[in-house]
Coordinates of N, CA and C in Angstrom, one line a residue:
M1 N -54.8 -210.6 -170.8 CA -53.8 -210.3 -170.0 C -53.5 -208.9 -170.1
Y2 N -53.5 -208.2 -168.7 CA -53.4 -206.8 -168.5 C -51.8 -206.6 -168.8
A3 N -51.5 -205.3 -169.3 CA -50.2 -205.0 -169.7 C -49.7 -203.9 -168.3
I4 N -48.1 -203.9 -168.3 CA -47.6 -203.2 -167.3 C -48.4 -201.8 -167.3
G5 N -48.6 -201.0 -166.1 CA -49.0 -199.9 -166.2 C -50.5 -199.6 -166.1
E6 N -51.4 -200.5 -166.7 CA -52.7 -200.5 -166.4 C -53.2 -200.4 -165.2
Y7 N -54.5 -200.0 -165.0 CA -55.2 -199.8 -163.7 C -56.3 -201.1 -163.8
V8 N -56.3 -201.7 -162.7 CA -57.4 -202.9 -162.7 C -58.0 -202.8 -161.1
V9 N -59.1 -203.6 -161.1 CA -59.9 -203.2 -159.8 C -59.7 -204.7 -159.1
H10 N -59.1 -204.9 -158.1 CA -59.1 -206.2 -157.3 C -60.0 -206.3 -156.4
P11 N -60.6 -207.4 -156.3 CA -61.9 -207.5 -155.4 C -61.7 -207.3 -153.9
G12 N -60.6 -207.2 -153.5 CA -60.4 -207.0 -152.0 C -59.7 -205.7 -151.8
Q13 N -58.8 -205.4 -152.7 CA -58.2 -203.9 -152.4 C -58.3 -203.0 -153.1
G14 N -59.4 -203.0 -154.3 CA -59.7 -201.9 -155.0 C -58.9 -201.6 -156.2
V15 N -58.8 -200.5 -156.6 CA -57.9 -199.9 -157.7 C -56.4 -200.2 -157.5
C16 N -55.7 -200.9 -158.4 CA -54.3 -201.5 -158.4 C -53.9 -201.0 -159.7
Q17 N -52.5 -200.8 -159.8 CA -52.0 -200.7 -161.0 C -50.9 -201.7 -161.3
V18 N -51.0 -202.3 -162.6 CA -50.1 -203.5 -162.8 C -48.7 -202.9 -162.9
K19 N -47.8 -203.6 -161.8 CA -46.4 -203.2 -161.9 C -45.5 -204.0 -162.6
D20 N -45.8 -205.2 -162.6 CA -45.1 -206.1 -163.3 C -45.7 -207.5 -163.6
V21 N -45.5 -208.3 -164.6 CA -45.9 -209.6 -164.8 C -44.8 -210.7 -164.8
T22 N -44.5 -211.6 -163.9 CA -43.5 -212.5 -163.9 C -44.1 -213.6 -164.5
E23 N -43.3 -214.0 -165.4 CA -43.6 -215.3 -166.2 C -42.8 -216.7 -165.6
S24 N -42.4 -216.7 -164.4 CA -41.9 -218.0 -163.7 C -42.9 -219.1 -164.0
P25 N -42.7 -220.4 -163.2 CA -43.8 -221.4 -163.6 C -45.1 -221.0 -163.7
D26 N -45.4 -220.1 -162.6 CA -46.9 -219.8 -162.9 C -46.8 -218.2 -162.9
A27 N -47.5 -217.6 -164.1 CA -47.5 -216.3 -164.3 C -48.1 -215.5 -163.2
V28 N -47.8 -214.3 -162.7 CA -48.0 -213.8 -161.7 C -48.2 -212.1 -161.9
Y29 N -49.3 -211.5 -161.6 CA -49.2 -210.1 -161.7 C -48.7 -209.4 -160.5
Q30 N -48.0 -208.4 -160.5 CA -47.4 -207.8 -159.4 C -48.4 -206.4 -159.3
L31 N -49.2 -206.1 -158.4 CA -50.0 -205.2 -158.3 C -49.7 -204.4 -157.2
M32 N -49.9 -202.9 -157.4 CA -49.7 -201.9 -156.3 C -51.0 -201.2 -156.1
P33 N -51.7 -201.3 -155.0 CA -53.0 -200.6 -154.7 C -52.8 -199.1 -154.9
V34 N -53.8 -198.3 -155.4 CA -53.6 -197.0 -155.4 C -54.4 -196.3 -154.3
G35 N -53.9 -195.2 -153.9 CA -54.6 -194.3 -152.6 C -54.7 -194.8 -151.4
Q36 N -53.9 -195.7 -151.2 CA -53.6 -196.1 -149.7 C -52.6 -195.7 -148.9
R37 N -52.5 -195.2 -147.7 CA -51.5 -194.8 -146.9 C -50.2 -195.6 -147.0
H38 N -50.3 -196.9 -146.9 CA -49.3 -197.9 -146.8 C -49.4 -199.1 -147.8
P39 N -49.3 -198.7 -149.1 CA -49.7 -199.7 -150.2 C -48.5 -200.9 -149.9
V40 N -49.1 -202.1 -150.3 CA -48.2 -203.3 -150.2 C -48.3 -204.1 -151.5
H41 N -47.3 -204.4 -152.3 CA -47.3 -205.3 -153.4 C -48.3 -206.3 -153.3
I42 N -49.0 -206.7 -154.2 CA -49.9 -207.7 -154.3 C -49.4 -208.8 -155.3
S43 N -49.4 -210.2 -155.0 CA -49.1 -211.0 -156.2 C -50.4 -211.6 -156.3
F44 N -50.8 -211.4 -157.6 CA -52.0 -212.2 -158.1 C -52.0 -213.0 -159.2
P45 N -52.2 -214.4 -159.1 CA -52.0 -215.2 -160.2 C -52.7 -215.0 -161.5
V46 N -52.3 -214.7 -162.8 CA -52.8 -214.5 -164.0 C -53.7 -215.6 -164.3
A47 N -53.8 -216.9 -163.8 CA -54.8 -217.7 -164.1 C -56.0 -217.1 -163.2
S48 N -56.0 -216.5 -162.4 CA -57.4 -215.8 -161.8 C -57.6 -214.6 -162.2
E49 N -57.0 -214.1 -163.5 CA -57.5 -212.7 -163.7 C -58.9 -212.5 -164.1
G50 N -59.6 -213.4 -164.1 CA -61.3 -213.4 -164.3 C -61.8 -212.6 -163.0
R51 N -61.2 -212.7 -162.0 CA -61.6 -212.0 -160.9 C -61.3 -210.5 -160.8
L52 N -60.3 -210.1 -161.6 CA -60.1 -208.6 -162.0 C -60.7 -208.3 -162.9
R53 N -61.1 -206.9 -162.7 CA -61.8 -206.2 -164.0 C -60.9 -204.8 -164.3
P54 N -60.9 -204.3 -165.4 CA -60.5 -203.1 -165.9 C -61.1 -202.1 -165.2
V55 N -60.4 -200.9 -164.9 CA -61.1 -199.5 -164.3 C -61.9 -199.1 -165.6
L56 N -63.0 -198.2 -165.0 CA -64.0 -197.8 -166.0 C -63.2 -196.9 -167.0
S57 N -63.6 -196.6 -168.1 CA -63.4 -195.7 -169.1 C -63.7 -194.3 -168.7
R58 N -63.3 -193.1 -169.2 CA -63.7 -191.9 -169.1 C -65.2 -191.7 -169.3
V59 N -65.8 -192.3 -170.5 CA -67.1 -192.2 -170.8 C -68.0 -192.9 -169.9
E60 N -67.5 -194.0 -169.3 CA -68.4 -194.7 -168.3 C -68.5 -193.9 -167.1
A61 N -67.3 -193.3 -166.6 CA -67.3 -192.6 -165.3 C -68.1 -191.2 -165.3
E62 N -68.0 -190.7 -166.6 CA -68.9 -189.4 -166.7 C -70.3 -189.7 -166.7
K63 N -70.8 -190.8 -167.2 CA -72.1 -191.5 -167.3 C -72.5 -191.7 -166.0
I64 N -71.8 -192.1 -165.2 CA -72.0 -192.7 -163.8 C -72.6 -191.2 -162.9
I65 N -71.7 -190.4 -163.0 CA -71.7 -189.2 -162.3 C -73.0 -188.2 -163.2
E66 N -73.2 -188.3 -164.4 CA -74.4 -187.7 -164.9 C -75.6 -188.5 -164.6
D67 N -75.8 -189.7 -164.2 CA -77.0 -190.3 -163.8 C -77.2 -190.4 -162.4
Y68 N -76.3 -189.9 -161.6 CA -76.3 -190.1 -160.1 C -77.7 -189.4 -159.3
P69 N -78.1 -188.3 -159.8 CA -79.2 -187.9 -159.3 C -80.6 -188.7 -159.5
V70 N -80.6 -189.3 -160.5 CA -81.8 -190.2 -160.7 C -81.6 -191.7 -160.5
M71 N -80.4 -192.1 -160.0 CA -80.1 -193.4 -159.7 C -80.8 -194.0 -158.5
Q72 N -81.2 -195.1 -159.0 CA -82.2 -195.7 -157.7 C -81.3 -196.1 -156.5
L73 N -81.9 -196.1 -155.5 CA -81.4 -196.7 -154.3 C -81.8 -198.1 -154.1
D74 N -80.8 -198.8 -153.2 CA -80.9 -200.3 -153.1 C -81.9 -200.6 -152.1
D75 N -82.8 -201.2 -152.2 CA -83.8 -201.6 -151.2 C -83.7 -202.8 -150.4
F76 N -82.5 -203.3 -150.4 CA -82.3 -204.8 -149.9 C -82.4 -204.5 -148.4
A77 N -83.2 -205.3 -147.6 CA -83.1 -205.1 -146.0 C -83.1 -206.3 -145.5
A78 N -82.3 -206.8 -144.7 CA -82.2 -208.0 -143.8 C -83.1 -208.1 -142.4
R79 N -83.0 -209.2 -141.8 CA -83.5 -209.5 -140.5 C -82.6 -208.5 -139.6
N80 N -81.4 -208.5 -139.6 CA -80.6 -207.9 -138.7 C -79.5 -207.1 -139.5
I81 N -78.7 -206.3 -139.1 CA -77.8 -205.3 -139.4 C -76.6 -206.1 -139.9
S82 N -76.3 -207.1 -139.2 CA -75.0 -207.8 -139.6 C -75.3 -208.5 -140.9
L83 N -76.2 -209.1 -141.1 CA -76.5 -209.6 -142.5 C -76.8 -208.6 -143.6
E84 N -77.1 -207.6 -143.2 CA -77.2 -206.4 -144.4 C -75.8 -205.9 -144.8
E85 N -75.1 -205.9 -143.7 CA -73.8 -205.3 -143.8 C -72.8 -206.5 -144.6
E86 N -73.1 -207.7 -144.4 CA -72.4 -208.8 -145.1 C -72.8 -208.8 -146.5
H87 N -74.1 -208.6 -146.8 CA -74.7 -208.4 -148.2 C -73.7 -207.3 -149.0
F88 N -74.1 -206.2 -148.3 CA -73.4 -205.0 -149.1 C -72.0 -204.9 -149.4
R89 N -71.2 -205.6 -148.3 CA -69.7 -205.7 -148.3 C -69.5 -206.7 -149.5
K90 N -70.1 -207.7 -149.8 CA -69.9 -208.7 -150.9 C -70.2 -208.0 -152.2
E91 N -71.4 -207.3 -152.2 CA -71.7 -206.5 -153.4 C -70.7 -205.3 -153.9
I92 N -69.9 -204.8 -152.9 CA -68.9 -203.7 -153.1 C -67.7 -204.5 -153.6
R93 N -67.2 -205.6 -153.2 CA -66.3 -206.3 -153.6 C -66.5 -207.0 -155.0
A94 N -67.8 -207.4 -155.1 CA -67.8 -208.1 -156.4 C -68.6 -207.3 -157.6
G95 N -69.1 -206.3 -157.0 CA -70.0 -205.6 -158.1 C -69.0 -204.5 -158.8
S96 N -69.8 -203.7 -159.7 CA -69.1 -202.6 -160.7 C -69.1 -201.5 -159.9
C97 N -68.4 -200.4 -160.5 CA -68.4 -199.1 -159.7 C -69.6 -198.3 -159.4
R98 N -70.5 -198.7 -160.6 CA -71.9 -198.1 -160.2 C -72.6 -198.7 -159.2
D99 N -72.2 -199.9 -159.1 CA -73.0 -200.6 -157.7 C -72.5 -199.8 -156.4
S100 N -71.2 -199.7 -156.4 CA -70.7 -198.8 -155.2 C -71.4 -197.6 -155.2
V101 N -71.4 -197.0 -156.2 CA -72.0 -195.4 -156.1 C -73.4 -195.7 -155.3
R102 N -74.0 -196.7 -155.9 CA -75.4 -196.8 -155.6 C -75.6 -197.0 -154.1
I103 N -74.8 -198.0 -153.7 CA -74.7 -198.3 -152.4 C -74.3 -197.1 -151.4
A104 N -73.4 -196.4 -151.8 CA -73.0 -195.0 -151.2 C -74.1 -194.3 -151.2
K105 N -74.9 -194.0 -152.3 CA -76.1 -193.1 -152.1 C -76.9 -193.7 -151.3
T106 N -77.3 -194.9 -151.5 CA -78.4 -195.5 -150.5 C -78.1 -195.3 -149.1
F107 N -76.9 -195.6 -148.6 CA -76.6 -195.3 -147.2 C -76.5 -194.0 -146.8
R108 N -76.0 -192.9 -147.7 CA -75.8 -191.8 -147.3 C -77.7 -191.2 -147.0
V109 N -78.4 -191.6 -148.0 CA -79.9 -191.3 -147.6 C -80.6 -192.1 -146.2
R110 N -80.0 -193.2 -146.2 CA -80.6 -194.0 -144.9 C -80.0 -193.2 -143.6
I111 N -78.7 -192.7 -143.7 CA -78.2 -192.1 -142.6 C -78.9 -190.7 -142.2
Q112 N -79.2 -190.0 -143.3 CA -79.9 -188.9 -143.3 C -81.0 -188.8 -142.7
D113 N -82.0 -190.0 -143.2 CA -83.2 -190.3 -142.7 C -83.3 -190.5 -141.1
L114 N -82.4 -191.4 -140.8 CA -82.2 -191.7 -139.2 C -82.1 -190.3 -138.4
S115 N -81.1 -189.6 -139.3 CA -80.6 -188.5 -138.5 C -81.8 -187.5 -138.2
Q116 N -82.5 -187.3 -139.3 CA -83.5 -186.3 -139.2 C -84.7 -186.7 -138.3
R117 N -84.8 -188.0 -137.9 CA -85.9 -188.5 -137.0 C -85.1 -188.6 -135.6
N118 N -84.0 -188.1 -135.5 CA -83.2 -187.9 -134.3 C -82.8 -189.3 -133.7
K119 N -82.7 -190.1 -134.6 CA -82.0 -191.5 -134.2 C -80.7 -191.7 -134.7
K120 N -79.9 -192.2 -134.0 CA -78.4 -192.6 -134.2 C -78.4 -193.9 -135.3
P121 N -77.8 -193.5 -136.4 CA -77.6 -194.7 -137.5 C -76.6 -195.7 -136.7
P122 N -76.7 -196.8 -137.3 CA -75.9 -197.9 -136.9 C -74.5 -197.7 -137.4
V123 N -73.5 -198.0 -136.6 CA -72.2 -198.0 -136.9 C -71.9 -199.0 -138.2
A124 N -72.7 -199.8 -138.5 CA -72.5 -200.6 -139.7 C -72.6 -199.5 -141.1
Y125 N -73.8 -198.8 -140.9 CA -74.2 -198.1 -142.0 C -73.0 -197.1 -142.4
E126 N -72.3 -196.6 -141.2 CA -71.2 -195.8 -141.5 C -70.1 -196.4 -142.1
R127 N -69.9 -197.7 -141.9 CA -68.9 -198.3 -142.4 C -69.1 -198.8 -144.0
I128 N -70.1 -199.3 -144.2 CA -70.7 -199.4 -145.5 C -70.4 -198.2 -146.4
L129 N -70.9 -197.1 -145.9 CA -70.8 -195.7 -146.6 C -69.6 -195.5 -146.9
K130 N -68.7 -195.7 -145.9 CA -67.0 -195.4 -146.0 C -66.6 -196.2 -147.1
Q131 N -66.9 -197.5 -146.7 CA -66.1 -198.3 -147.8 C -66.7 -198.3 -149.3
A132 N -67.9 -198.0 -149.5 CA -68.4 -197.8 -150.9 C -68.1 -196.5 -151.6
R133 N -68.0 -195.3 -150.5 CA -67.5 -194.2 -151.0 C -66.0 -194.2 -151.8
E134 N -65.1 -194.8 -150.7 CA -63.7 -195.1 -150.8 C -63.3 -195.7 -152.5
R135 N -64.3 -196.7 -152.3 CA -64.1 -197.7 -153.7 C -64.5 -196.8 -154.8
S136 N -65.6 -196.4 -154.8 CA -66.1 -195.6 -156.1 C -65.6 -194.4 -156.5
L137 N -65.1 -193.5 -155.3 CA -64.5 -192.2 -155.8 C -63.1 -192.5 -156.3
L138 N -62.4 -193.5 -155.9 CA -61.1 -193.9 -156.2 C -61.1 -194.3 -157.7
E139 N -61.9 -195.2 -157.8 CA -62.1 -195.7 -159.3 C -62.3 -194.6 -160.4
L140 N -63.5 -193.8 -160.0 CA -63.8 -192.6 -160.8 C -62.8 -191.7 -160.8
A141 N -61.8 -191.6 -159.9 CA -60.6 -190.6 -160.0 C -59.7 -191.1 -160.9
V142 N -59.4 -192.3 -160.8 CA -58.4 -193.0 -161.9 C -58.9 -192.7 -163.2
A143 N -60.2 -193.2 -163.4 CA -60.8 -193.0 -164.9 C -60.9 -191.7 -165.2
L144 N -61.3 -190.6 -164.6 CA -61.1 -189.3 -165.1 C -59.9 -188.6 -164.8
D145 N -58.6 -189.3 -164.4 CA -57.7 -188.5 -164.2 C -57.4 -187.5 -163.3
S146 N -58.1 -187.5 -162.1 CA -58.7 -186.6 -161.3 C -58.2 -187.1 -159.7
T147 N -58.6 -186.5 -158.8 CA -58.6 -186.9 -157.3 C -59.9 -187.2 -156.8
P148 N -60.0 -188.0 -155.9 CA -61.3 -188.3 -155.2 C -61.9 -187.0 -154.8
E149 N -61.2 -186.1 -154.4 CA -61.9 -184.9 -153.7 C -62.5 -184.2 -154.9
D150 N -61.9 -183.8 -156.0 CA -62.6 -183.4 -157.3 C -63.6 -184.2 -157.8
V151 N -63.7 -185.6 -157.6 CA -64.8 -186.3 -158.1 C -66.1 -186.0 -157.2
E152 N -65.7 -185.8 -155.9 CA -66.7 -185.7 -154.9 C -67.4 -184.3 -155.3
L153 N -66.7 -183.5 -155.6 CA -67.1 -182.1 -155.9 C -68.1 -182.2 -157.3
L154 N -67.5 -183.1 -158.0 CA -68.5 -183.4 -159.4 C -69.8 -183.8 -158.8
F155 N -69.8 -184.7 -158.0 CA -71.1 -185.4 -157.3 C -72.1 -184.1 -156.8
R156 N -71.4 -183.7 -156.1 CA -72.1 -182.5 -155.3 C -73.0 -181.5 -156.3
A157 N -72.1 -181.0 -157.3 CA -72.4 -180.3 -158.5 C -73.7 -180.8 -159.0
R158 N -73.4 -182.1 -159.6 CA -74.6 -182.6 -160.3 C -75.8 -182.8 -159.3
E159 N -75.7 -182.9 -158.1 CA -77.0 -182.9 -157.3 C -77.7 -181.6 -156.8
G160 N -76.8 -180.4 -157.3 CA -77.0 -179.1 -157.1 C -76.8 -178.4 -155.9
E161 N -75.8 -179.1 -155.0 CA -75.4 -178.8 -153.7 C -74.3 -177.9 -154.0
V162 N -74.2 -176.8 -153.0 CA -72.9 -175.8 -153.2 C -71.9 -176.5 -152.3
P163 N -70.7 -176.5 -153.0 CA -69.7 -177.2 -151.9 C -69.3 -176.1 -151.0
E164 N -68.9 -176.9 -149.8 CA -68.6 -176.0 -148.9 C -67.1 -175.4 -149.0
N165 N -66.9 -174.1 -148.6 CA -65.7 -173.7 -148.8 C -64.9 -173.6 -147.4
N166 N -64.0 -174.7 -147.1 CA -63.4 -174.5 -145.8 C -61.9 -174.6 -145.9

């Protein structure tokens, strides 16, 4: 059972903080999503807590950032883009933070490849990239007690990119 104040990853909402645990007839977690513009309390049954997972530790988060340059891309391809999008959305929801980082890297590379060939990437690619980036950056930021922007700078520094000064 998770304690009040702990951070967990909800399959649909991403990183949430446990605000309360009610012990009425059926025990329920009161979760508050982190990093959303208009967060809404979520009631989540304790009986289904197997679907929640704890946020990464600081060591695990640092290891993901360290491994980023050599992380393998996901080579999944479907007959059409909507099947591909459905597959990756499920993987983002049910997978680990490492999976989300790998998916974000995969779609960043796919979009760059298409752009270099003067082709417009599908809108679904942008959606998947955005969802994977937000999910992974937020979880890593909570694990590292930082902001998503700082985590993004850590990734760029790891790749050898010079951050833009805007």
